[in-house]
Amino acid sequence: MSPRLTLLLIAAVLTFWMLGAYNRLVRLRNVIATVFQGFALQALERTGLVSRLSDLAREHMAERDDLIEAAVQADKALSRALEAARLKPVQPRTVAELGRCDHALALSLDALCASLREHVGYVDTQFDPEVQHPVIIVLERLAGVLEQTDFARLTYNQAVGDYNAAIRQFPSTVVAALFGFKAAALLPEVPRSAG
């Protein structure tokens, strides 16, 4: 085999290898974006429940406006961070901000839910035992949504882990460096006792 043919063959193999590695990294990055949409849908459903829970809290314990307002503000901050992260679900800065807002909302919700449970524990004794208190219904729905959100977060983090592992593997590291593939950020776990 001539040296020129050997060089052409090596160049062809390297080109196909780089194309395959590039396509794999793009596919893994796209999986992150797709999976993030599932997390975003759960977070949006939670926003609706936070709004409903805040209305019920104002109705039943207006004296705890501090807890209610903290949850409402944390929910608004999370909604803004979620919108930014939906545009770039792989960018570490936006995902870190989303995680910080998610953590703040979890803490606010925990405090609000604990206060509501305590209040409803007393008020519920005055209700018909056959009828479930509206606050309890929303708290139970919120608990289900929080579970689904945690699962969506876990799925997202698994996709990020697969992508980041691919970037760190040689020889994909070379393709990642050449084409600007950066590591993606994980969504941090949040304290979970609300709901």
C-alpha positions as protocol buffer text, in pm:
chain_id: "A"
residue {
  index: 1
  type: MET
  ca { x: 0 y: 0 z: 0 }
}
residue {
  index: 2
  type: SER
  ca { x: 138 y: 338 z: -93 }
}
residue {
  index: 3
  type: PRO
  ca { x: 211 y: 597 z: 178 }
}
residue {
  index: 4
  type: ARG
  ca { x: -38 y: 836 z: 22 }
}
residue {
  index: 5
  type: LEU
  ca { x: -317 y: 578 z: 34 }
}
residue {
  index: 6
  type: THR
  ca { x: -226 y: 496 z: 394 }
}
residue {
  index: 7
  type: LEU
  ca { x: -249 y: 864 z: 489 }
}
residue {
  index: 8
  type: LEU
  ca { x: -587 y: 895 z: 315 }
}
residue {
  index: 9
  type: LEU
  ca { x: -713 y: 587 z: 496 }
}
residue {
  index: 10
  type: ILE
  ca { x: -594 y: 721 z: 833 }
}
residue {
  index: 11
  type: ALA
  ca { x: -752 y: 1062 z: 758 }
}
residue {
  index: 12
  type: ALA
  ca { x: -1082 y: 893 z: 665 }
}
residue {
  index: 13
  type: VAL
  ca { x: -1084 y: 683 z: 983 }
}
residue {
  index: 14
  type: LEU
  ca { x: -1007 y: 990 z: 1199 }
}
residue {
  index: 15
  type: THR
  ca { x: -1278 y: 1193 z: 1024 }
}
residue {
  index: 16
  type: PHE
  ca { x: -1541 y: 922 z: 1078 }
}
residue {
  index: 17
  type: TRP
  ca { x: -1428 y: 876 z: 1436 }
}
residue {
  index: 18
  type: MET
  ca { x: -1454 y: 1252 z: 1504 }
}
residue {
  index: 19
  type: LEU
  ca { x: -1793 y: 1270 z: 1335 }
}
residue {
  index: 20
  type: GLY
  ca { x: -1918 y: 977 z: 1545 }
}
residue {
  index: 21
  type: ALA
  ca { x: -1786 y: 1130 z: 1868 }
}
residue {
  index: 22
  type: TYR
  ca { x: -1934 y: 1469 z: 1779 }
}
residue {
  index: 23
  type: ASN
  ca { x: -2275 y: 1317 z: 1701 }
}
residue {
  index: 24
  type: ARG
  ca { x: -2268 y: 1123 z: 2028 }
}
residue {
  index: 25
  type: LEU
  ca { x: -2197 y: 1438 z: 2231 }
}
residue {
  index: 26
  type: VAL
  ca { x: -2471 y: 1629 z: 2049 }
}
residue {
  index: 27
  type: ARG
  ca { x: -2718 y: 1345 z: 2112 }
}
residue {
  index: 28
  type: LEU
  ca { x: -2630 y: 1331 z: 2483 }
}
residue {
  index: 29
  type: ARG
  ca { x: -2661 y: 1710 z: 2514 }
}
residue {
  index: 30
  type: ASN
  ca { x: -3002 y: 1694 z: 2342 }
}
residue {
  index: 31
  type: VAL
  ca { x: -3114 y: 1426 z: 2588 }
}
residue {
  index: 32
  type: ILE
  ca { x: -3039 y: 1671 z: 2870 }
}
residue {
  index: 33
  type: ALA
  ca { x: -3256 y: 1938 z: 2706 }
}
residue {
  index: 34
  type: THR
  ca { x: -3541 y: 1690 z: 2652 }
}
residue {
  index: 35
  type: VAL
  ca { x: -3528 y: 1552 z: 3005 }
}
residue {
  index: 36
  type: PHE
  ca { x: -3510 y: 1905 z: 3146 }
}
residue {
  index: 37
  type: GLN
  ca { x: -3850 y: 1976 z: 2991 }
}
residue {
  index: 38
  type: GLY
  ca { x: -3997 y: 1702 z: 3213 }
}
residue {
  index: 39
  type: PHE
  ca { x: -3848 y: 1869 z: 3519 }
}
residue {
  index: 40
  type: ALA
  ca { x: -3978 y: 2208 z: 3400 }
}
residue {
  index: 41
  type: LEU
  ca { x: -4333 y: 2073 z: 3360 }
}
residue {
  index: 42
  type: GLN
  ca { x: -4330 y: 1937 z: 3715 }
}
residue {
  index: 43
  type: ALA
  ca { x: -4193 y: 2267 z: 3845 }
}
residue {
  index: 44
  type: LEU
  ca { x: -4471 y: 2457 z: 3665 }
}
residue {
  index: 45
  type: GLU
  ca { x: -4735 y: 2228 z: 3812 }
}
residue {
  index: 46
  type: ARG
  ca { x: -4586 y: 2295 z: 4156 }
}
residue {
  index: 47
  type: THR
  ca { x: -4613 y: 2671 z: 4088 }
}
residue {
  index: 48
  type: GLY
  ca { x: -4987 y: 2637 z: 4041 }
}
residue {
  index: 49
  type: LEU
  ca { x: -5015 y: 2449 z: 4368 }
}
residue {
  index: 50
  type: VAL
  ca { x: -4804 y: 2705 z: 4554 }
}
residue {
  index: 51
  type: SER
  ca { x: -5043 y: 2973 z: 4431 }
}
residue {
  index: 52
  type: ARG
  ca { x: -5346 y: 2770 z: 4548 }
}
residue {
  index: 53
  type: LEU
  ca { x: -5179 y: 2692 z: 4880 }
}
residue {
  index: 54
  type: SER
  ca { x: -5098 y: 3061 z: 4932 }
}
residue {
  index: 55
  type: ASP
  ca { x: -5462 y: 3155 z: 4871 }
}
residue {
  index: 56
  type: LEU
  ca { x: -5576 y: 2894 z: 5124 }
}
residue {
  index: 57
  type: ALA
  ca { x: -5316 y: 3011 z: 5374 }
}
residue {
  index: 58
  type: ARG
  ca { x: -5436 y: 3372 z: 5342 }
}
residue {
  index: 59
  type: GLU
  ca { x: -5791 y: 3249 z: 5400 }
}
residue {
  index: 60
  type: HIS
  ca { x: -5709 y: 3033 z: 5704 }
}
residue {
  index: 61
  type: MET
  ca { x: -5412 y: 3201 z: 5870 }
}
residue {
  index: 62
  type: ALA
  ca { x: -5373 y: 3557 z: 5750 }
}
residue {
  index: 63
  type: GLU
  ca { x: -5164 y: 3629 z: 6061 }
}
residue {
  index: 64
  type: ARG
  ca { x: -4878 y: 3429 z: 5902 }
}
residue {
  index: 65
  type: ASP
  ca { x: -4844 y: 3659 z: 5603 }
}
residue {
  index: 66
  type: ASP
  ca { x: -4465 y: 3642 z: 5645 }
}
residue {
  index: 67
  type: LEU
  ca { x: -4463 y: 3269 z: 5560 }
}
residue {
  index: 68
  type: ILE
  ca { x: -4709 y: 3315 z: 5278 }
}
residue {
  index: 69
  type: GLU
  ca { x: -4517 y: 3603 z: 5121 }
}
residue {
  index: 70
  type: ALA
  ca { x: -4186 y: 3416 z: 5153 }
}
residue {
  index: 71
  type: ALA
  ca { x: -4331 y: 3118 z: 4963 }
}
residue {
  index: 72
  type: VAL
  ca { x: -4485 y: 3344 z: 4695 }
}
residue {
  index: 73
  type: GLN
  ca { x: -4159 y: 3536 z: 4642 }
}
residue {
  index: 74
  type: ALA
  ca { x: -3952 y: 3215 z: 4633 }
}
residue {
  index: 75
  type: ASP
  ca { x: -4195 y: 3070 z: 4379 }
}
residue {
  index: 76
  type: LYS
  ca { x: -4166 y: 3381 z: 4158 }
}
residue {
  index: 77
  type: ALA
  ca { x: -3785 y: 3364 z: 4175 }
}
residue {
  index: 78
  type: LEU
  ca { x: -3796 y: 2997 z: 4081 }
}
residue {
  index: 79
  type: SER
  ca { x: -4025 y: 3072 z: 3785 }
}
residue {
  index: 80
  type: ARG
  ca { x: -3778 y: 3332 z: 3653 }
}
residue {
  index: 81
  type: ALA
  ca { x: -3482 y: 3096 z: 3701 }
}
residue {
  index: 82
  type: LEU
  ca { x: -3675 y: 2815 z: 3534 }
}
residue {
  index: 83
  type: GLU
  ca { x: -3746 y: 3031 z: 3229 }
}
residue {
  index: 84
  type: ALA
  ca { x: -3377 y: 3113 z: 3194 }
}
residue {
  index: 85
  type: ALA
  ca { x: -3274 y: 2750 z: 3241 }
}
residue {
  index: 86
  type: ARG
  ca { x: -3528 y: 2628 z: 2985 }
}
residue {
  index: 87
  type: LEU
  ca { x: -3341 y: 2827 z: 2720 }
}
residue {
  index: 88
  type: LYS
  ca { x: -3002 y: 2682 z: 2822 }
}
residue {
  index: 89
  type: PRO
  ca { x: -3048 y: 2368 z: 3034 }
}
residue {
  index: 90
  type: VAL
  ca { x: -2681 y: 2273 z: 2995 }
}
residue {
  index: 91
  type: GLN
  ca { x: -2531 y: 2605 z: 3109 }
}
residue {
  index: 92
  type: PRO
  ca { x: -2390 y: 2567 z: 3462 }
}
residue {
  index: 93
  type: ARG
  ca { x: -2467 y: 2924 z: 3576 }
}
residue {
  index: 94
  type: THR
  ca { x: -2839 y: 2909 z: 3491 }
}
residue {
  index: 95
  type: VAL
  ca { x: -2879 y: 2560 z: 3637 }
}
residue {
  index: 96
  type: ALA
  ca { x: -2696 y: 2667 z: 3957 }
}
residue {
  index: 97
  type: GLU
  ca { x: -2932 y: 2964 z: 3993 }
}
residue {
  index: 98
  type: LEU
  ca { x: -3229 y: 2735 z: 3936 }
}
residue {
  index: 99
  type: GLY
  ca { x: -3098 y: 2501 z: 4206 }
}
residue {
  index: 100
  type: ARG
  ca { x: -3054 y: 2790 z: 4450 }
}
residue {
  index: 101
  type: CYS
  ca { x: -3411 y: 2912 z: 4385 }
}
residue {
  index: 102
  type: ASP
  ca { x: -3548 y: 2557 z: 4409 }
}
residue {
  index: 103
  type: HIS
  ca { x: -3376 y: 2517 z: 4747 }
}
residue {
  index: 104
  type: ALA
  ca { x: -3519 y: 2850 z: 4873 }
}
residue {
  index: 105
  type: LEU
  ca { x: -3869 y: 2750 z: 4762 }
}
residue {
  index: 106
  type: ALA
  ca { x: -3839 y: 2412 z: 4932 }
}
residue {
  index: 107
  type: LEU
  ca { x: -3747 y: 2580 z: 5263 }
}
residue {
  index: 108
  type: SER
  ca { x: -4031 y: 2833 z: 5231 }
}
residue {
  index: 109
  type: LEU
  ca { x: -4280 y: 2561 z: 5143 }
}
residue {
  index: 110
  type: ASP
  ca { x: -4169 y: 2348 z: 5436 }
}
residue {
  index: 111
  type: ALA
  ca { x: -4237 y: 2633 z: 5677 }
}
residue {
  index: 112
  type: LEU
  ca { x: -4571 y: 2722 z: 5518 }
}
residue {
  index: 113
  type: CYS
  ca { x: -4690 y: 2362 z: 5499 }
}
residue {
  index: 114
  type: ALA
  ca { x: -4591 y: 2290 z: 5860 }
}
residue {
  index: 115
  type: SER
  ca { x: -4782 y: 2596 z: 5977 }
}
residue {
  index: 116
  type: LEU
  ca { x: -5085 y: 2503 z: 5766 }
}
residue {
  index: 117
  type: ARG
  ca { x: -5081 y: 2144 z: 5895 }
}
residue {
  index: 118
  type: GLU
  ca { x: -5070 y: 2271 z: 6252 }
}
residue {
  index: 119
  type: HIS
  ca { x: -5356 y: 2513 z: 6186 }
}
residue {
  index: 120
  type: VAL
  ca { x: -5567 y: 2257 z: 6000 }
}
residue {
  index: 121
  type: GLY
  ca { x: -5507 y: 2001 z: 6276 }
}
residue {
  index: 122
  type: TYR
  ca { x: -5707 y: 2228 z: 6505 }
}
residue {
  index: 123
  type: VAL
  ca { x: -5958 y: 2352 z: 6247 }
}
residue {
  index: 124
  type: ASP
  ca { x: -6015 y: 2002 z: 6105 }
}
residue {
  index: 125
  type: THR
  ca { x: -6176 y: 1894 z: 6434 }
}
residue {
  index: 126
  type: GLN
  ca { x: -6457 y: 2140 z: 6361 }
}
residue {
  index: 127
  type: PHE
  ca { x: -6527 y: 1993 z: 6014 }
}
residue {
  index: 128
  type: ASP
  ca { x: -6746 y: 1702 z: 5915 }
}
residue {
  index: 129
  type: PRO
  ca { x: -6521 y: 1389 z: 5941 }
}
residue {
  index: 130
  type: GLU
  ca { x: -6654 y: 1268 z: 5604 }
}
residue {
  index: 131
  type: VAL
  ca { x: -6529 y: 1580 z: 5425 }
}
residue {
  index: 132
  type: GLN
  ca { x: -6158 y: 1635 z: 5374 }
}
residue {
  index: 133
  type: HIS
  ca { x: -6029 y: 1984 z: 5449 }
}
residue {
  index: 134
  type: PRO
  ca { x: -5934 y: 2176 z: 5130 }
}
residue {
  index: 135
  type: VAL
  ca { x: -5586 y: 2249 z: 5269 }
}
residue {
  index: 136
  type: ILE
  ca { x: -5523 y: 1877 z: 5320 }
}
residue {
  index: 137
  type: ILE
  ca { x: -5629 y: 1807 z: 4960 }
}
residue {
  index: 138
  type: VAL
  ca { x: -5381 y: 2064 z: 4824 }
}
residue {
  index: 139
  type: LEU
  ca { x: -5104 y: 1945 z: 5059 }
}
residue {
  index: 140
  type: GLU
  ca { x: -5152 y: 1586 z: 4940 }
}
residue {
  index: 141
  type: ARG
  ca { x: -5146 y: 1695 z: 4575 }
}
residue {
  index: 142
  type: LEU
  ca { x: -4833 y: 1900 z: 4644 }
}
residue {
  index: 143
  type: ALA
  ca { x: -4664 y: 1598 z: 4803 }
}
residue {
  index: 144
  type: GLY
  ca { x: -4734 y: 1397 z: 4485 }
}
residue {
  index: 145
  type: VAL
  ca { x: -4598 y: 1673 z: 4261 }
}
residue {
  index: 146
  type: LEU
  ca { x: -4286 y: 1707 z: 4477 }
}
residue {
  index: 147
  type: GLU
  ca { x: -4225 y: 1334 z: 4440 }
}
residue {
  index: 148
  type: GLN
  ca { x: -4258 y: 1360 z: 4063 }
}
residue {
  index: 149
  type: THR
  ca { x: -4028 y: 1665 z: 4062 }
}
residue {
  index: 150
  type: ASP
  ca { x: -3767 y: 1472 z: 4258 }
}
residue {
  index: 151
  type: PHE
  ca { x: -3787 y: 1187 z: 4007 }
}
residue {
  index: 152
  type: ALA
  ca { x: -3757 y: 1433 z: 3715 }
}
residue {
  index: 153
  type: ARG
  ca { x: -3453 y: 1590 z: 3886 }
}
residue {
  index: 154
  type: LEU
  ca { x: -3296 y: 1245 z: 3925 }
}
residue {
  index: 155
  type: THR
  ca { x: -3358 y: 1167 z: 3556 }
}
residue {
  index: 156
  type: TYR
  ca { x: -3205 y: 1501 z: 3453 }
}
residue {
  index: 157
  type: ASN
  ca { x: -2900 y: 1442 z: 3673 }
}
residue {
  index: 158
  type: GLN
  ca { x: -2854 y: 1096 z: 3521 }
}
residue {
  index: 159
  type: ALA
  ca { x: -2856 y: 1247 z: 3170 }
}
residue {
  index: 160
  type: VAL
  ca { x: -2605 y: 1511 z: 3284 }
}
residue {
  index: 161
  type: GLY
  ca { x: -2386 y: 1241 z: 3435 }
}
residue {
  index: 162
  type: ASP
  ca { x: -2386 y: 1044 z: 3108 }
}
residue {
  index: 163
  type: TYR
  ca { x: -2299 y: 1356 z: 2907 }
}
residue {
  index: 164
  type: ASN
  ca { x: -2024 y: 1469 z: 3146 }
}
residue {
  index: 165
  type: ALA
  ca { x: -1875 y: 1118 z: 3151 }
}
residue {
  index: 166
  type: ALA
  ca { x: -1867 y: 1116 z: 2770 }
}
residue {
  index: 167
  type: ILE
  ca { x: -1686 y: 1452 z: 2765 }
}
residue {
  index: 168
  type: ARG
  ca { x: -1421 y: 1320 z: 3004 }
}
residue {
  index: 169
  type: GLN
  ca { x: -1357 y: 998 z: 2808 }
}
residue {
  index: 170
  type: PHE
  ca { x: -1066 y: 989 z: 2571 }
}
residue {
  index: 171
  type: PRO
  ca { x: -1082 y: 1033 z: 2276 }
}
residue {
  index: 172
  type: SER
  ca { x: -1414 y: 1224 z: 2302 }
}
residue {
  index: 173
  type: THR
  ca { x: -1227 y: 1475 z: 2518 }
}
residue {
  index: 174
  type: VAL
  ca { x: -1048 y: 1592 z: 2204 }
}
residue {
  index: 175
  type: VAL
  ca { x: -1374 y: 1646 z: 2015 }
}
residue {
  index: 176
  type: ALA
  ca { x: -1528 y: 1822 z: 2317 }
}
residue {
  index: 177
  type: ALA
  ca { x: -1232 y: 2060 z: 2335 }
}
residue {
  index: 178
  type: LEU
  ca { x: -1233 y: 2124 z: 1959 }
}
residue {
  index: 179
  type: PHE
  ca { x: -1605 y: 2198 z: 1936 }
}
residue {
  index: 180
  type: GLY
  ca { x: -1661 y: 2369 z: 2271 }
}
residue {
  index: 181
  type: PHE
  ca { x: -1863 y: 2105 z: 2455 }
}
residue {
  index: 182
  type: LYS
  ca { x: -1861 y: 2208 z: 2822 }
}
residue {
  index: 183
  type: ALA
  ca { x: -1961 y: 2004 z: 3124 }
}
residue {
  index: 184
  type: ALA
  ca { x: -2326 y: 2044 z: 3230 }
}
residue {
  index: 185
  type: ALA
  ca { x: -2436 y: 2120 z: 3586 }
}
residue {
  index: 186
  type: LEU
  ca { x: -2639 y: 1890 z: 3806 }
}
residue {
  index: 187
  type: LEU
  ca { x: -2962 y: 2005 z: 3968 }
}
residue {
  index: 188
  type: PRO
  ca { x: -2887 y: 1994 z: 4341 }
}
residue {
  index: 189
  type: GLU
  ca { x: -3103 y: 1792 z: 4574 }
}
residue {
  index: 190
  type: VAL
  ca { x: -3337 y: 2003 z: 4787 }
}
residue {
  index: 191
  type: PRO
  ca { x: -3464 y: 1954 z: 5141 }
}
residue {
  index: 192
  type: ARG
  ca { x: -3793 y: 1774 z: 5120 }
}
residue {
  index: 193
  type: SER
  ca { x: -4052 y: 1763 z: 5394 }
}
residue {
  index: 194
  type: ALA
  ca { x: -4318 y: 1986 z: 5238 }
}
residue {
  index: 195
  type: GLY
  ca { x: -4647 y: 1853 z: 5125 }
}
